[in-house]
Structure formats: structure tokens, C-alpha cells
């Protein structure tokens, strides 16, 4: 909304005289042209990558970008979340195409820390700050990959214009608004062959989108539809590492392997095999009220129909499938849990109204108001031992959950100063009710099982001055004051067969976050930048008040949480060349009172038979490292572009009074290395080939770092993926593409299994 758009990272130039002379000298024109013959060349656009640290006045830190053209040439993207997978340090936890749990991970934020990065689309806040876990990812479904014009990423909490949730970074998606009539159609097909334990699948899917837009006098519009129909591989497996008391049904078919903690285990079956259909209808309107004032309205509707099935490997003596309960294998008794199907239906509505000045004068301003609402959000789960014989289960309803955000910002440019002032307010509301059901598939409910509710509101006032006090120097200083409060907190849980209600006292906190950055360019080819910023990340409503169950794991809310306090610093140096650049960035983040889930070792009655964890404050976590990035155009041979990055990270828990045994350990989901490389070759104007490599190093799932065997289900493994893509413009307005992700078929895990080899085919029409 009113948050700024990070500056474009591409510039264009038309050098007619040089092009003509170059064509004649190098033979780019006709082979035997006479001296008196006129040579006519096609128009040529020359693009040059600008400095990654050459940010605009409002972004006093490192930024990286990817354009629509780069995405089309290099990336097999069926969702918006996949478009940023080659940017430095970033990883998106999209476990399969269409996964709704696509958490953004950065240098210092892991793949379970959804509230530590911010996602905007055209200034509209899409970050789901209701929680800080897999259950609260950004709302990627509101953006179609085909409408993206550019994605910009700012690393770290160095700008006063963003809330403390920017500690991991800010991702800003810019979408296209037409200047003349245009129409687009896109069709993608993809297939994955998945083979693990006893599950062997061909998972197929399709993605289709279409859009039309135009500018008529002072009004421009864009209308788009996006349809995704996809199957995912199993997300979880029913396992047991220990025997249980009593007798069980004799079965066969279990698989044996070693768990992520190095313990022998049995694998009984797969579940969470998702078939989802997602649709997005979106309208964007822009109207020039006057030459200096524009109004925008955006409305998006996202709907989901999802069904997940199970695949039991167990068979009784009669050959019938066995799902849940005690089983007897080799004379031992084991407990089988989790082999239950689920279903979900959702309709979410997003609206935004924006008003901004367009003049290039010394004073500019913008206002924005957006709302994201769960009009319908129902999740149904079977709880029967044998789901084919019984329909009992639970139904979770989150209707009414959502958030509203408003921003007002003004920018004054005068002399060597550019001053930003602004006000932000957001309200997040959690409404979650879970009922027992006599028939989970039809949502025939009986009694209350659990419920959570609560509200948070954050207000922020900020000022920032970018002062170019000398021709080669710029000092950016600012501060952000935030007032946060939580109220209406209530949690209901079934304990010992009875429903117990807990109501929580209101909470209020306030904080001031200063920011400071200094940049120096001693010569046009060199730039240096130092940035320092403090940020506060206030607890989300679900961390405070909601209990979340995933399989047999229960994560309890904690109403006594303190805000996370971060002190971040980075130092960057960049060398620019005629065809590219090299950048090195040192970074460090000290995070006090980090909000992390910690497993309870002593029995807790509220946890029942589940493994129980509580969100707790960890006193101090330090993350530091180095990030290297480079981009080159037309290197070695004409038409070859190269890019890559390497991030080396050292993360450590320095103090944890709640569990001192974890001090010295690595915090969860922060890999020690992330590396990426992309090579794109342009064979003329119509054909491109791309080869991309992605690597992620050692990381841990558990706070106690007990996952000594990470390259298996339940662990957070290394991975090395090789992706390829070929795009061919075979006719005017028509483009076809073929690609493969994970060509080498690396079997990798982020607790859940990542996709195995996946092939893509695409056909596009652009008018």
C-alpha cells in the first residue's frame, strides 16, 4: 500500500549510431552490402544491470531483483512463490506445486518463521502475521506469476518505513498495469514421478491463466484469472520408533529405516497426499483524477478445494488395509497414528484502495487501505481408526479471521535531503473454532472440541532522512515508534474429556527502533554501504493464544511472550564492471527474546498423548555470515548471461534460560550454506536455454540439535537441485517452453519430502 516500491534494477538505452557501426564492423548486417546500400537494423534494447546496492533514497541497504523477462527465461514457475527461488539467500518452503505453506526464509529467518519477513504486492500487505509458523504463510495465491513485472528484495530491518517484521527482509512484488490494450493466455502442464518407501506415484497437474487490460483515457484496468489443479507427494508418514504395551492386529507391509535422530523405526504408510484446486480472480483499476493525482482499487478473490488422501502400507491376514491402532509386527506391538484423510474449502477476499500523488515536485504523498478476510475457511479431518468404516472427525472453521492495514506517507525532497514521514496501523483478528463431527466429510458437527480467538493491533510512526551531504556520500537516518496491543485472547481445549476455557489479560507494548546507514562511492565503479538497525517483532495472536496440532505434535500458545528484539548490521562492498558486478556483504543479527517452539520433556496434562511444545522466548540468538552475489551479461560468448550467489551463515543460541542445554546449538532451519547459480544462453531473439543450480547445506529441525541423520523424512536435509528450461518464441505472440526441476532427482527433505524430478511444458500467447 503506502510502503515504497523498491527502485528498478534495470536501465535501458538505445545507441543508434553505435549499433549501426558495430553491425557493419562485425558483419551483423547483410554479408555483401554495397557501400551505397542502406542497411536497416531491427530495434535493439540494451539492458545493463545496475548496482545491487544502488538502492533508491528510501532503501538504505542491499536489494536484489528479478524481472519478468528473467523469470520467463530461467524459471519453471507455476506459482508466484517460485519466481524468487534464484535470488541470493532466499528459500521458499513450497513443498509441492500449489503448497499453501510457502514460508519465505532469508539470511537470518528460517523456513518456519513466517512473521520475520514481509511480502507486499503493489504495496498491499500479503504477509499473514496472524502467526509465526508453517500455518501462516504469505498469501501467494493472490498473485499470478504472469502478472508479475518485477520482484525486489530488501535484506534486513534497515528502513524505518517497514515494521519490525522486516528483520528477515522485505519482498515487494510489482505487477503490470497496461498502457494500451493487451491480452495474455498461459497454459502449463507438469508431472512428478515420486518414489519413497511404499508410495509410488505419478503426480500430474496443470496451471492456466488469462488476462486482459487496457488504458482508456484516464482509466486503466487489468482483469486476470488463474487456475491451478495439482497433486502433491505425501507430506508425512506414520512412523514408530518404540513399541507399545498390549496386543495388536497382525499386519505385514511396514518399511524399516533410521529416523532423523538416528533411531531405528518402522514406516507404516503415507498421508497428507494433497489434491488441490485453486482459483484466483483479480481486478485492478487505476484512474488519473488529475495529472498529479491517481486512485487505485484492487480486488482479489481466492478459492480452494483440497482433499488429502492416505496410503497405508499395512495389510492384515485377509489382505485388508490397516489404518490406525495397535499392530503386531515380529512379535512386538506398535501404535499406528495419522493415517486419516482431510479436506479443506476456502474463499478469501482481498480489497485495497490507494490514493497517491504523481507529480515530480518536492512533495509527494500516498494513502492506502487494504483488507484481507477469510470469508470461508473450513478444514475437516477424520479421526477414526478406520476411516473407511467410520466418519467421525473434527471440523475447524476460521471464518472471520483476517487483517486490515492502513498507511499514510509523505515524501519531501529538498536540496540534498529526502525526508519520509508516515503512519501505519494494522489489525489482525484470529477466529478459530474446532468442533467434533459425526461425519467429517459433510461437516455434521456435534460438540465443541477447541477454539482460539484474539486480536492484535500495531500502530507505527516513522521518519527517515536520506542526506547526500557530499557528492560521494549519503547518510540515511531514521526511527520508527510502534505501539502494540493484544486483547480478546481466549483459548478452549478438551482436557480429560471436558472443555476448559482460558481467558487472557490484555497486553500492550511500545518500542522505538532507530536506523542508520552510510554509503560511499569513491569512484563510479565502486560503492560501499554500512547499515545498522534495531527492530521489534511483537508476538502474533496465534503465538499468544492458539494451540496448533500437526500430526502427533501439539504446539501450545503462550500469553506471556515478550517481543523479539533485533540488532542487525551489514557491511557491503561492490565492484561494477561494463558487463556485470561483484558484491560482498557481511551481516550479523543479535536476536534477544527470540520466539521459538521448545519441546516440553515433563508430562503436561493438556498435551494428552501428543508430543507437546510451547512457544517460549530464547534469551539470545546470534546469526552472522557473508553473502556473495554476482551478475554478468554477454560473457565468454555473445548471448550468455551468468549469475550466482553464495551465503555462508553461522547461527548459534548464546543464552537460553528456559533450556540451558541448548546453548551453543544452532537454531532451527538456518542452513550453514546456500548457493545458487544460473546460466542463460540467448540463441538469437527467439530461443533461450537456462541451467540453474540450487544448494542448501546443513541445518537442524530441533532446538536440541538431536537430528543427527538429516537426510531422511523428519530431517532438514542438504539438497542439490539442477533445473533446466528452454523457451522458444516460435511465432509472433506465441512462446513454448519445456523444463525440468530437480533434474538429478535428489531426494531431499524439509521435515517433509521435497518434490522429486518434475517436468514442465508451457504454451503462452501475448498480444
Coordinates of N, CA and C in Angstrom, one line a residue, residues 44-260:
X44 N 17.0 -2.5 -31.2 CA 17.6 -3.4 -30.2 C 17.7 -2.7 -28.9
X45 N 17.2 -3.3 -27.8 CA 17.2 -2.8 -26.5 C 18.4 -3.4 -25.7
X46 N 19.2 -2.5 -25.2 CA 20.4 -2.9 -24.4 C 20.1 -2.8 -23.0
X47 N 20.2 -3.8 -22.2 CA 19.9 -3.7 -20.8 C 21.2 -3.9 -20.0
X48 N 21.4 -3.1 -18.9 CA 22.6 -3.1 -18.1 C 22.1 -3.2 -16.7
X49 N 22.7 -4.2 -16.0 CA 22.3 -4.4 -14.6 C 22.9 -3.3 -13.7
X50 N 22.1 -2.6 -12.9 CA 22.6 -1.6 -12.0 C 23.1 -2.3 -10.8
X51 N 23.8 -1.5 -10.0 CA 24.3 -2.0 -8.7 C 23.3 -2.5 -7.8
X52 N 23.6 -3.7 -7.2 CA 22.6 -4.3 -6.3 C 22.5 -3.4 -5.0
X53 N 23.5 -2.6 -4.7 CA 23.4 -1.8 -3.5 C 23.1 -0.3 -3.9
X54 N 22.8 -0.1 -5.2 CA 22.5 1.2 -5.6 C 21.0 1.4 -5.4
X55 N 20.6 1.4 -4.2 CA 19.2 1.5 -3.8 C 18.7 2.9 -4.0
X56 N 17.4 3.1 -4.0 CA 16.9 4.4 -4.0 C 17.0 5.1 -2.6
X57 N 16.6 6.3 -2.5 CA 16.8 7.0 -1.3 C 16.1 6.3 -0.1
X58 N 15.0 5.6 -0.3 CA 14.2 5.0 0.8 C 14.8 3.7 1.2
X59 N 15.7 3.1 0.6 CA 16.1 1.7 0.9 C 17.6 1.8 1.2
X60 N 18.0 2.0 2.4 CA 19.5 2.2 2.7 C 20.2 0.9 3.0
X61 N 20.0 -0.1 2.1 CA 20.6 -1.4 2.3 C 20.6 -2.2 1.0
X62 N 21.1 -3.4 1.1 CA 21.3 -4.3 -0.1 C 19.9 -4.6 -0.6
X63 N 19.7 -4.5 -1.9 CA 18.5 -5.0 -2.6 C 18.9 -5.9 -3.8
X64 N 18.1 -6.9 -4.1 CA 18.2 -7.7 -5.3 C 16.9 -7.8 -6.0
X65 N 16.9 -8.0 -7.3 CA 15.7 -8.0 -8.1 C 15.7 -9.1 -9.1
X66 N 14.5 -9.5 -9.5 CA 14.4 -10.4 -10.7 C 13.2 -9.8 -11.5
X67 N 13.4 -9.8 -12.8 CA 12.4 -9.2 -13.7 C 11.5 -10.2 -14.4
X68 N 10.4 -9.8 -15.0 CA 9.5 -10.7 -15.7 C 10.3 -11.5 -16.8
X69 N 11.2 -10.8 -17.5 CA 11.9 -11.4 -18.6 C 12.8 -12.5 -18.0
X70 N 13.5 -12.2 -16.9 CA 14.4 -13.2 -16.3 C 13.6 -14.4 -15.8
X71 N 12.4 -14.2 -15.2 CA 11.6 -15.3 -14.8 C 11.1 -16.1 -15.9
X72 N 10.7 -15.5 -17.0 CA 10.3 -16.3 -18.2 C 11.4 -17.1 -18.8
X73 N 12.6 -16.6 -18.8 CA 13.7 -17.3 -19.4 C 14.3 -18.4 -18.5
X74 N 14.2 -18.2 -17.2 CA 15.0 -19.1 -16.3 C 14.2 -20.0 -15.4
X75 N 12.9 -19.7 -15.2 CA 12.2 -20.3 -14.0 C 11.0 -21.0 -14.5
X76 N 10.9 -22.3 -14.0 CA 9.7 -23.1 -14.2 C 8.7 -22.7 -13.1
X77 N 7.9 -21.7 -13.3 CA 7.1 -21.2 -12.2 C 5.6 -21.3 -12.5
X78 N 5.0 -22.2 -11.6 CA 3.5 -22.3 -11.7 C 2.8 -21.5 -10.6
X79 N 3.6 -20.9 -9.7 CA 3.0 -20.1 -8.6 C 4.0 -18.9 -8.4
X80 N 3.4 -17.8 -7.8 CA 4.3 -16.6 -7.6 C 5.4 -16.9 -6.7
X81 N 5.2 -17.9 -5.7 CA 6.3 -18.2 -4.8 C 7.5 -18.7 -5.4
X82 N 7.4 -19.4 -6.6 CA 8.5 -20.0 -7.3 C 9.4 -19.0 -8.0
X83 N 8.9 -17.7 -8.2 CA 9.6 -16.8 -9.0 C 10.9 -16.2 -8.4
X84 N 11.0 -16.4 -7.0 CA 12.2 -15.8 -6.4 C 13.2 -16.8 -5.9
X85 N 13.1 -18.0 -6.4 CA 13.9 -19.1 -5.9 C 15.4 -19.0 -6.3
X86 N 15.8 -18.1 -7.2 CA 17.2 -18.0 -7.6 C 17.8 -16.7 -7.0
X87 N 17.0 -15.9 -6.2 CA 17.6 -14.7 -5.6 C 18.5 -15.1 -4.4
X88 N 19.6 -14.3 -4.2 CA 20.5 -14.7 -3.1 C 19.9 -14.9 -1.8
X89 N 20.3 -16.0 -1.1 CA 19.9 -16.3 0.3 C 18.5 -16.8 0.5
X90 N 17.6 -16.4 -0.4 CA 16.1 -16.7 -0.2 C 15.8 -18.2 -0.5
X91 N 14.9 -18.7 0.3 CA 14.3 -20.0 0.0 C 12.9 -19.9 0.4
X92 N 12.0 -20.5 -0.4 CA 10.6 -20.6 -0.1 C 10.2 -22.0 0.2
X93 N 9.6 -22.2 1.3 CA 9.2 -23.6 1.7 C 8.0 -24.0 1.0
X94 N 8.1 -24.1 -0.3 CA 6.9 -24.7 -1.1 C 7.2 -26.1 -1.3
X95 N 6.6 -27.0 -0.6 CA 6.9 -28.4 -0.5 C 6.4 -29.1 -1.8
X96 N 5.5 -28.6 -2.5 CA 5.0 -29.1 -3.7 C 4.3 -28.0 -4.4
X97 N 4.1 -28.1 -5.7 CA 3.4 -27.1 -6.5 C 2.0 -26.8 -6.0
X98 N 1.8 -25.6 -5.6 CA 0.5 -25.2 -5.0 C 0.4 -25.3 -3.5
X99 N 1.5 -25.6 -2.9 CA 1.5 -25.7 -1.4 C 1.2 -24.4 -0.8
X100 N 0.2 -24.4 0.1 CA -0.2 -23.1 0.8 C 0.7 -22.7 1.9
X101 N 1.7 -23.5 2.2 CA 2.6 -23.2 3.3 C 4.0 -22.7 2.9
X102 N 4.0 -21.8 1.9 CA 5.2 -21.3 1.3 C 5.9 -20.2 2.1
X103 N 6.5 -20.6 3.2 CA 7.2 -19.6 4.1 C 8.5 -19.1 3.4
X104 N 8.8 -17.8 3.5 CA 10.0 -17.2 3.0 C 11.1 -17.3 4.0
X105 N 12.2 -17.9 3.7 CA 13.4 -17.9 4.5 C 14.5 -17.0 3.9
X106 N 15.2 -16.4 4.8 CA 16.3 -15.5 4.3 C 17.6 -15.8 5.0
X107 N 18.5 -14.8 5.1 CA 19.8 -15.0 5.8 C 19.6 -15.4 7.2
X108 N 18.6 -14.8 7.9 CA 18.5 -14.9 9.4 C 17.2 -15.5 9.8
X109 N 16.3 -15.7 8.9 CA 14.9 -16.3 9.2 C 14.8 -17.6 8.5
X110 N 14.3 -18.6 9.3 CA 14.2 -20.0 8.8 C 12.9 -20.2 8.1
X111 N 12.7 -21.4 7.6 CA 11.5 -21.8 6.9 C 10.3 -22.1 7.7
X112 N 10.4 -21.8 9.0 CA 9.2 -21.9 9.9 C 8.9 -20.5 10.5
X113 N 9.6 -19.5 10.1 CA 9.5 -18.2 10.7 C 8.7 -17.2 9.8
X114 N 7.4 -17.5 9.7 CA 6.6 -16.7 8.7 C 6.5 -15.3 9.0
X115 N 6.6 -14.9 10.3 CA 6.4 -13.5 10.7 C 7.6 -12.7 10.7
X116 N 8.8 -13.2 10.2 CA 10.0 -12.5 10.2 C 10.4 -11.9 8.9
X117 N 9.6 -12.0 7.9 CA 9.8 -11.3 6.6 C 8.4 -10.8 6.2
X118 N 8.5 -9.8 5.3 CA 7.2 -9.1 4.8 C 7.1 -9.3 3.3
X119 N 5.9 -9.6 2.9 CA 5.6 -9.7 1.5 C 4.5 -8.7 1.1
X120 N 4.8 -7.9 0.1 CA 3.8 -6.9 -0.5 C 3.6 -7.2 -2.0
X121 N 2.5 -6.9 -2.5 CA 2.2 -6.9 -3.9 C 1.6 -5.5 -4.3
X122 N 2.3 -4.7 -5.0 CA 1.9 -3.4 -5.3 C 1.6 -2.6 -4.1
X123 N 2.4 -2.8 -3.0 CA 2.2 -2.1 -1.8 C 1.2 -2.7 -0.9
X124 N 0.5 -3.7 -1.3 CA -0.6 -4.3 -0.5 C 0.0 -5.4 0.4
X125 N -0.2 -5.4 1.7 CA 0.4 -6.3 2.6 C -0.2 -7.7 2.4
X126 N 0.6 -8.7 2.0 CA 0.1 -10.1 1.9 C 0.7 -11.0 2.9
X127 N 1.5 -10.4 3.9 CA 2.1 -11.3 4.9 C 1.0 -11.6 5.9
X128 N 0.9 -12.9 6.3 CA -0.1 -13.4 7.2 C 0.5 -13.3 8.6
X129 N 0.4 -12.2 9.3 CA 1.0 -12.0 10.6 C 0.1 -12.4 11.7
X130 N -0.8 -13.4 11.4 CA -1.6 -14.0 12.5 C -0.8 -15.0 13.3
X131 N 0.3 -15.5 12.7 CA 1.2 -16.5 13.3 C 2.6 -16.4 12.8
X132 N 3.4 -17.3 13.4 CA 4.8 -17.4 13.0 C 5.2 -18.9 12.9
X133 N 4.5 -19.5 11.9 CA 4.7 -21.0 11.8 C 4.3 -21.4 10.4
X134 N 4.4 -22.7 10.1 CA 4.0 -23.2 8.8 C 2.6 -22.9 8.5
X135 N 1.7 -22.7 9.5 CA 0.3 -22.5 9.3 C -0.1 -21.1 8.8
X136 N 0.9 -20.1 8.8 CA 0.6 -18.8 8.5 C 1.5 -18.2 7.4
X137 N 1.5 -18.8 6.2 CA 2.4 -18.3 5.2 C 1.8 -17.0 4.5
X138 N 2.6 -16.3 3.7 CA 2.1 -15.2 2.9 C 1.0 -15.7 2.0
X139 N 0.2 -14.8 1.5 CA -0.9 -15.2 0.7 C -0.5 -15.1 -0.8
X140 N 0.4 -16.0 -1.2 CA 0.9 -16.0 -2.6 C -0.2 -16.2 -3.6
X141 N -1.3 -16.9 -3.3 CA -2.4 -17.2 -4.2 C -3.0 -15.9 -4.8
X142 N -2.8 -14.8 -4.2 CA -3.4 -13.6 -4.7 C -2.7 -12.9 -5.8
X143 N -1.5 -13.5 -6.2 CA -0.7 -13.0 -7.3 C -0.5 -14.2 -8.3
X144 N -0.8 -13.9 -9.6 CA -0.5 -14.9 -10.6 C 0.9 -14.6 -11.1
X145 N 1.7 -15.7 -11.4 CA 3.1 -15.4 -11.9 C 3.1 -14.6 -13.2
X146 N 2.1 -14.7 -14.0 CA 2.1 -14.0 -15.3 C 1.8 -12.5 -15.2
X147 N 1.3 -12.0 -14.0 CA 1.1 -10.6 -13.9 C 2.3 -9.9 -13.3
X148 N 3.3 -10.6 -12.9 CA 4.5 -10.0 -12.2 C 5.4 -9.3 -13.2
X149 N 5.7 -8.1 -12.9 CA 6.6 -7.3 -13.7 C 8.0 -7.3 -13.1
X150 N 8.2 -7.3 -11.8 CA 9.5 -7.4 -11.2 C 9.3 -7.7 -9.7
X151 N 10.2 -8.4 -9.1 CA 10.2 -8.7 -7.7 C 11.5 -8.1 -7.1
X152 N 11.4 -7.3 -6.1 CA 12.5 -6.6 -5.4 C 12.6 -7.2 -4.0
X153 N 13.8 -7.4 -3.5 CA 14.0 -7.9 -2.1 C 15.0 -6.9 -1.4
X154 N 14.6 -6.5 -0.2 CA 15.5 -5.7 0.7 C 15.8 -6.6 1.8
X155 N 17.1 -6.8 2.1 CA 17.6 -7.7 3.2 C 17.7 -6.9 4.5
X156 N 17.0 -7.3 5.5 CA 17.3 -6.7 6.8 C 16.4 -5.6 7.2
X157 N 16.3 -5.2 8.5 CA 15.4 -4.2 9.0 C 16.0 -2.8 9.0
X158 N 16.5 -2.3 7.9 CA 17.3 -1.1 7.9 C 16.5 0.1 7.4
X159 N 15.3 0.0 7.1 CA 14.4 1.1 6.6 C 13.3 1.3 7.7
X160 N 13.2 2.6 8.1 CA 12.1 3.0 9.0 C 10.7 2.8 8.5
X161 N 10.6 2.7 7.2 CA 9.3 2.6 6.5 C 8.6 1.3 6.7
X162 N 9.4 0.3 7.3 CA 8.8 -1.0 7.4 C 8.8 -1.4 8.9
X163 N 7.8 -2.3 9.3 CA 7.7 -2.7 10.6 C 8.8 -3.7 11.0
X164 N 8.9 -4.0 12.3 CA 10.0 -4.9 12.8 C 9.9 -6.3 12.2
X165 N 8.8 -6.7 11.6 CA 8.7 -8.0 10.9 C 9.6 -8.0 9.6
X166 N 10.3 -6.9 9.3 CA 11.2 -6.9 8.2 C 12.6 -7.3 8.6
X167 N 12.8 -7.9 9.8 CA 14.1 -8.3 10.2 C 14.7 -9.3 9.3
X168 N 13.9 -10.2 8.7 CA 14.4 -11.1 7.7 C 14.5 -10.6 6.3
X169 N 13.7 -9.5 6.0 CA 13.7 -8.9 4.7 C 12.3 -8.5 4.3
X170 N 12.3 -7.8 3.2 CA 11.0 -7.3 2.6 C 11.0 -7.8 1.1
X171 N 10.0 -8.5 0.7 CA 9.8 -8.9 -0.7 C 8.6 -8.1 -1.3
X172 N 8.9 -7.3 -2.3 CA 7.9 -6.4 -2.9 C 7.7 -6.9 -4.4
X173 N 6.5 -7.3 -4.6 CA 6.1 -7.8 -6.0 C 5.5 -6.6 -6.7
X174 N 6.0 -6.2 -7.9 CA 5.4 -5.2 -8.7 C 4.7 -5.9 -9.8
X175 N 3.4 -5.6 -10.0 CA 2.7 -6.2 -11.1 C 2.4 -5.2 -12.2
X176 N 2.0 -5.7 -13.3 CA 1.9 -4.9 -14.5 C 0.5 -4.2 -14.6
X177 N 0.5 -2.9 -15.0 CA -0.7 -2.2 -15.4 C -0.5 -1.7 -16.8
X178 N -1.5 -2.0 -17.7 CA -1.4 -1.8 -19.1 C -1.4 -0.3 -19.5
X179 N -0.6 0.1 -20.5 CA -0.7 1.4 -21.1 C -1.5 1.4 -22.4
X180 N -1.8 0.2 -22.9 CA -2.6 0.1 -24.1 C -3.3 -1.3 -24.0
X181 N -4.1 -1.6 -25.0 CA -4.8 -2.9 -25.0 C -3.8 -4.1 -25.0
X182 N -4.0 -5.0 -24.1 CA -3.2 -6.2 -24.1 C -4.0 -7.4 -23.6
X183 N -3.6 -8.6 -24.1 CA -4.3 -9.8 -23.7 C -3.3 -10.9 -23.6
X184 N -3.4 -11.8 -22.6 CA -2.5 -12.9 -22.4 C -3.2 -14.2 -22.0
X185 N -2.6 -15.3 -22.5 CA -3.1 -16.6 -22.1 C -1.9 -17.5 -21.9
X186 N -2.0 -18.3 -20.8 CA -0.9 -19.2 -20.5 C -1.5 -20.6 -20.1
X187 N -0.8 -21.6 -20.5 CA -1.2 -23.0 -20.1 C 0.1 -23.8 -19.8
X188 N 0.1 -24.4 -18.6 CA 1.2 -25.2 -18.1 C 0.8 -26.6 -17.7
X189 N 1.6 -27.5 -18.0 CA 1.4 -28.9 -17.6 C 2.7 -29.3 -16.8
X190 N 2.5 -30.1 -15.8 CA 3.7 -30.6 -15.1 C 3.4 -32.0 -14.5
X191 N 4.5 -32.7 -14.3 CA 4.3 -34.1 -13.8 C 5.5 -34.4 -12.9
X192 N 5.3 -35.1 -11.9 CA 6.4 -35.6 -11.0 C 6.2 -37.1 -10.7
X193 N 7.3 -37.8 -10.9 CA 7.4 -39.2 -10.5 C 8.0 -39.3 -9.1
X194 N 7.1 -39.7 -8.1 CA 7.6 -39.8 -6.8 C 7.7 -41.2 -6.3
X195 N 8.8 -41.5 -5.6 CA 9.0 -42.9 -5.2 C 9.8 -42.9 -3.8
X196 N 9.1 -43.2 -2.8 CA 9.6 -43.3 -1.4 C 8.9 -44.3 -0.6
X197 N 9.6 -45.1 0.1 CA 9.0 -46.2 0.9 C 8.1 -47.0 0.0
X198 N 6.8 -47.2 0.4 CA 5.9 -47.9 -0.4 C 5.0 -47.1 -1.3
X199 N 5.3 -45.8 -1.4 CA 4.5 -44.9 -2.2 C 5.2 -44.6 -3.5
X200 N 4.5 -45.0 -4.6 CA 5.0 -44.7 -6.0 C 3.9 -44.1 -6.8
X201 N 4.1 -42.8 -7.2 CA 3.1 -42.0 -7.8 C 3.6 -41.3 -9.0
X202 N 2.6 -41.0 -9.9 CA 2.8 -40.0 -11.0 C 1.9 -38.9 -10.6
X203 N 2.5 -37.8 -10.1 CA 1.7 -36.6 -9.7 C 1.6 -35.6 -10.8
X204 N 0.4 -35.4 -11.4 CA 0.3 -34.5 -12.5 C -0.5 -33.3 -12.1
X205 N -0.4 -32.2 -12.9 CA -1.1 -31.0 -12.6 C -1.1 -30.1 -13.8
X206 N -1.9 -29.1 -13.7 CA -2.0 -28.1 -14.8 C -2.3 -26.7 -14.1
X207 N -1.8 -25.7 -14.8 CA -1.9 -24.3 -14.4 C -2.3 -23.5 -15.6
X208 N -3.4 -22.8 -15.5 CA -3.9 -21.9 -16.6 C -4.2 -20.6 -16.1
X209 N -3.9 -19.6 -16.9 CA -4.2 -18.2 -16.6 C -4.5 -17.4 -17.8
X210 N -5.3 -16.3 -17.7 CA -5.6 -15.5 -18.8 C -5.9 -14.1 -18.2
X211 N -5.5 -13.1 -19.0 CA -5.7 -11.7 -18.5 C -6.0 -10.8 -19.7
X212 N -6.7 -9.7 -19.4 CA -6.9 -8.7 -20.4 C -6.8 -7.3 -19.7
X213 N -6.3 -6.3 -20.4 CA -6.2 -5.0 -19.9 C -6.1 -3.9 -20.9
X214 N -6.3 -2.7 -20.5 CA -6.3 -1.6 -21.4 C -6.2 -0.3 -20.7
X215 N -5.8 0.8 -21.4 CA -5.9 2.1 -20.8 C -6.8 2.9 -21.8
X216 N -7.8 3.5 -21.2 CA -8.8 4.3 -22.0 C -8.8 5.7 -21.4
X217 N -8.2 6.6 -22.0 CA -8.1 8.0 -21.5 C -7.5 7.9 -20.1
X218 N -8.2 8.3 -19.0 CA -7.6 8.4 -17.7 C -7.8 7.1 -16.9
X219 N -8.4 6.1 -17.5 CA -8.7 4.9 -16.8 C -7.9 3.7 -17.4
X220 N -7.2 3.0 -16.5 CA -6.6 1.7 -16.9 C -7.1 0.6 -16.0
X221 N -7.2 -0.6 -16.6 CA -7.7 -1.7 -15.9 C -6.9 -3.0 -16.3
X222 N -6.9 -4.0 -15.4 CA -6.4 -5.3 -15.7 C -7.3 -6.3 -15.0
X223 N -7.7 -7.3 -15.7 CA -8.6 -8.4 -15.2 C -7.9 -9.7 -15.5
X224 N -7.7 -10.5 -14.5 CA -7.0 -11.8 -14.6 C -7.7 -12.9 -13.9
X225 N -7.5 -14.1 -14.4 CA -8.0 -15.3 -13.8 C -6.8 -16.3 -13.8
X226 N -6.7 -17.1 -12.7 CA -5.7 -18.0 -12.6 C -6.2 -19.3 -12.0
X227 N -5.9 -20.4 -12.6 CA -6.5 -21.7 -12.2 C -5.3 -22.7 -12.0
X228 N -5.3 -23.4 -10.9 CA -4.2 -24.3 -10.6 C -4.8 -25.6 -10.1
X229 N -4.6 -26.7 -10.7 CA -5.1 -28.0 -10.3 C -3.9 -29.0 -10.2
X230 N -3.6 -29.4 -9.0 CA -2.3 -30.1 -8.8 C -2.4 -31.2 -7.7
X231 N -1.6 -32.2 -7.9 CA -1.4 -33.2 -6.9 C 0.0 -33.1 -6.3
X232 N 0.1 -33.3 -5.0 CA 1.4 -33.2 -4.3 C 1.8 -34.6 -3.8
X233 N 3.1 -34.8 -3.5 CA 3.5 -36.0 -2.9 C 3.2 -36.1 -1.4
X234 N 3.3 -37.2 -0.8 CA 3.0 -37.3 0.6 C 3.8 -36.3 1.4
X235 N 3.1 -35.7 2.4 CA 3.7 -34.7 3.3 C 4.3 -35.4 4.5
X236 N 3.6 -36.4 5.0 CA 4.0 -37.1 6.2 C 3.8 -38.6 6.1
X237 N 4.5 -39.2 7.1 CA 4.5 -40.7 7.1 C 4.2 -41.1 8.6
X238 N 3.4 -42.1 8.7 CA 3.1 -42.7 10.0 C 4.3 -43.6 10.4
X239 N 4.9 -43.3 11.5 CA 6.2 -44.0 11.9 C 6.1 -44.3 13.4
X240 N 6.9 -45.3 13.8 CA 7.1 -45.6 15.2 C 8.5 -46.0 15.5
X241 N 9.1 -45.4 16.5 CA 10.5 -45.8 16.9 C 10.5 -46.6 18.2
X242 N 9.4 -46.9 18.8 CA 9.4 -47.7 20.0 C 8.1 -48.5 20.1
X243 N 8.2 -49.6 20.8 CA 7.0 -50.5 21.0 C 6.0 -49.9 22.0
X244 N 4.8 -50.4 22.0 CA 3.8 -50.0 23.0 C 3.3 -51.2 23.7
X245 N 2.6 -51.0 24.8 CA 2.0 -52.1 25.6 C 0.8 -52.7 24.9
X246 N 0.4 -53.9 25.3 CA -0.8 -54.5 24.8 C -0.6 -55.3 23.6
X247 N -1.8 -55.8 23.1 CA -1.8 -56.6 21.9 C -2.2 -55.8 20.7
X248 N -1.9 -56.3 19.5 CA -2.3 -55.6 18.3 C -2.6 -56.5 17.1
X249 N -3.2 -56.0 16.1 CA -3.6 -56.8 14.9 C -2.3 -57.1 14.1
X250 N -2.2 -58.4 13.8 CA -1.0 -58.8 13.0 C -1.1 -58.3 11.6
X251 N 0.0 -57.6 11.1 CA 0.0 -57.0 9.8 C 1.3 -57.2 9.2
X252 N 1.4 -57.0 7.9 CA 2.6 -57.0 7.1 C 2.7 -55.8 6.3
X253 N 3.9 -55.5 5.7 CA 4.0 -54.4 4.8 C 4.7 -53.2 5.3
X254 N 5.1 -53.1 6.5 CA 5.9 -52.0 7.1 C 7.3 -51.9 6.5
X255 N 7.8 -50.7 6.4 CA 9.2 -50.5 5.9 C 10.0 -50.1 7.2
X256 N 11.3 -50.5 7.1 CA 12.2 -50.2 8.2 C 13.3 -49.2 7.7
X257 N 13.6 -48.2 8.5 CA 14.7 -47.3 8.2 C 15.2 -46.7 9.5
X258 N 16.0 -45.6 9.4 CA 16.5 -44.9 10.5 C 16.0 -43.5 10.6
X259 N 15.5 -43.1 11.7 CA 14.9 -41.8 11.8 C 15.9 -40.6 11.8
X260 N 15.4 -39.4 11.7 CA 16.3 -38.2 11.7 C 17.1 -38.1 13.0

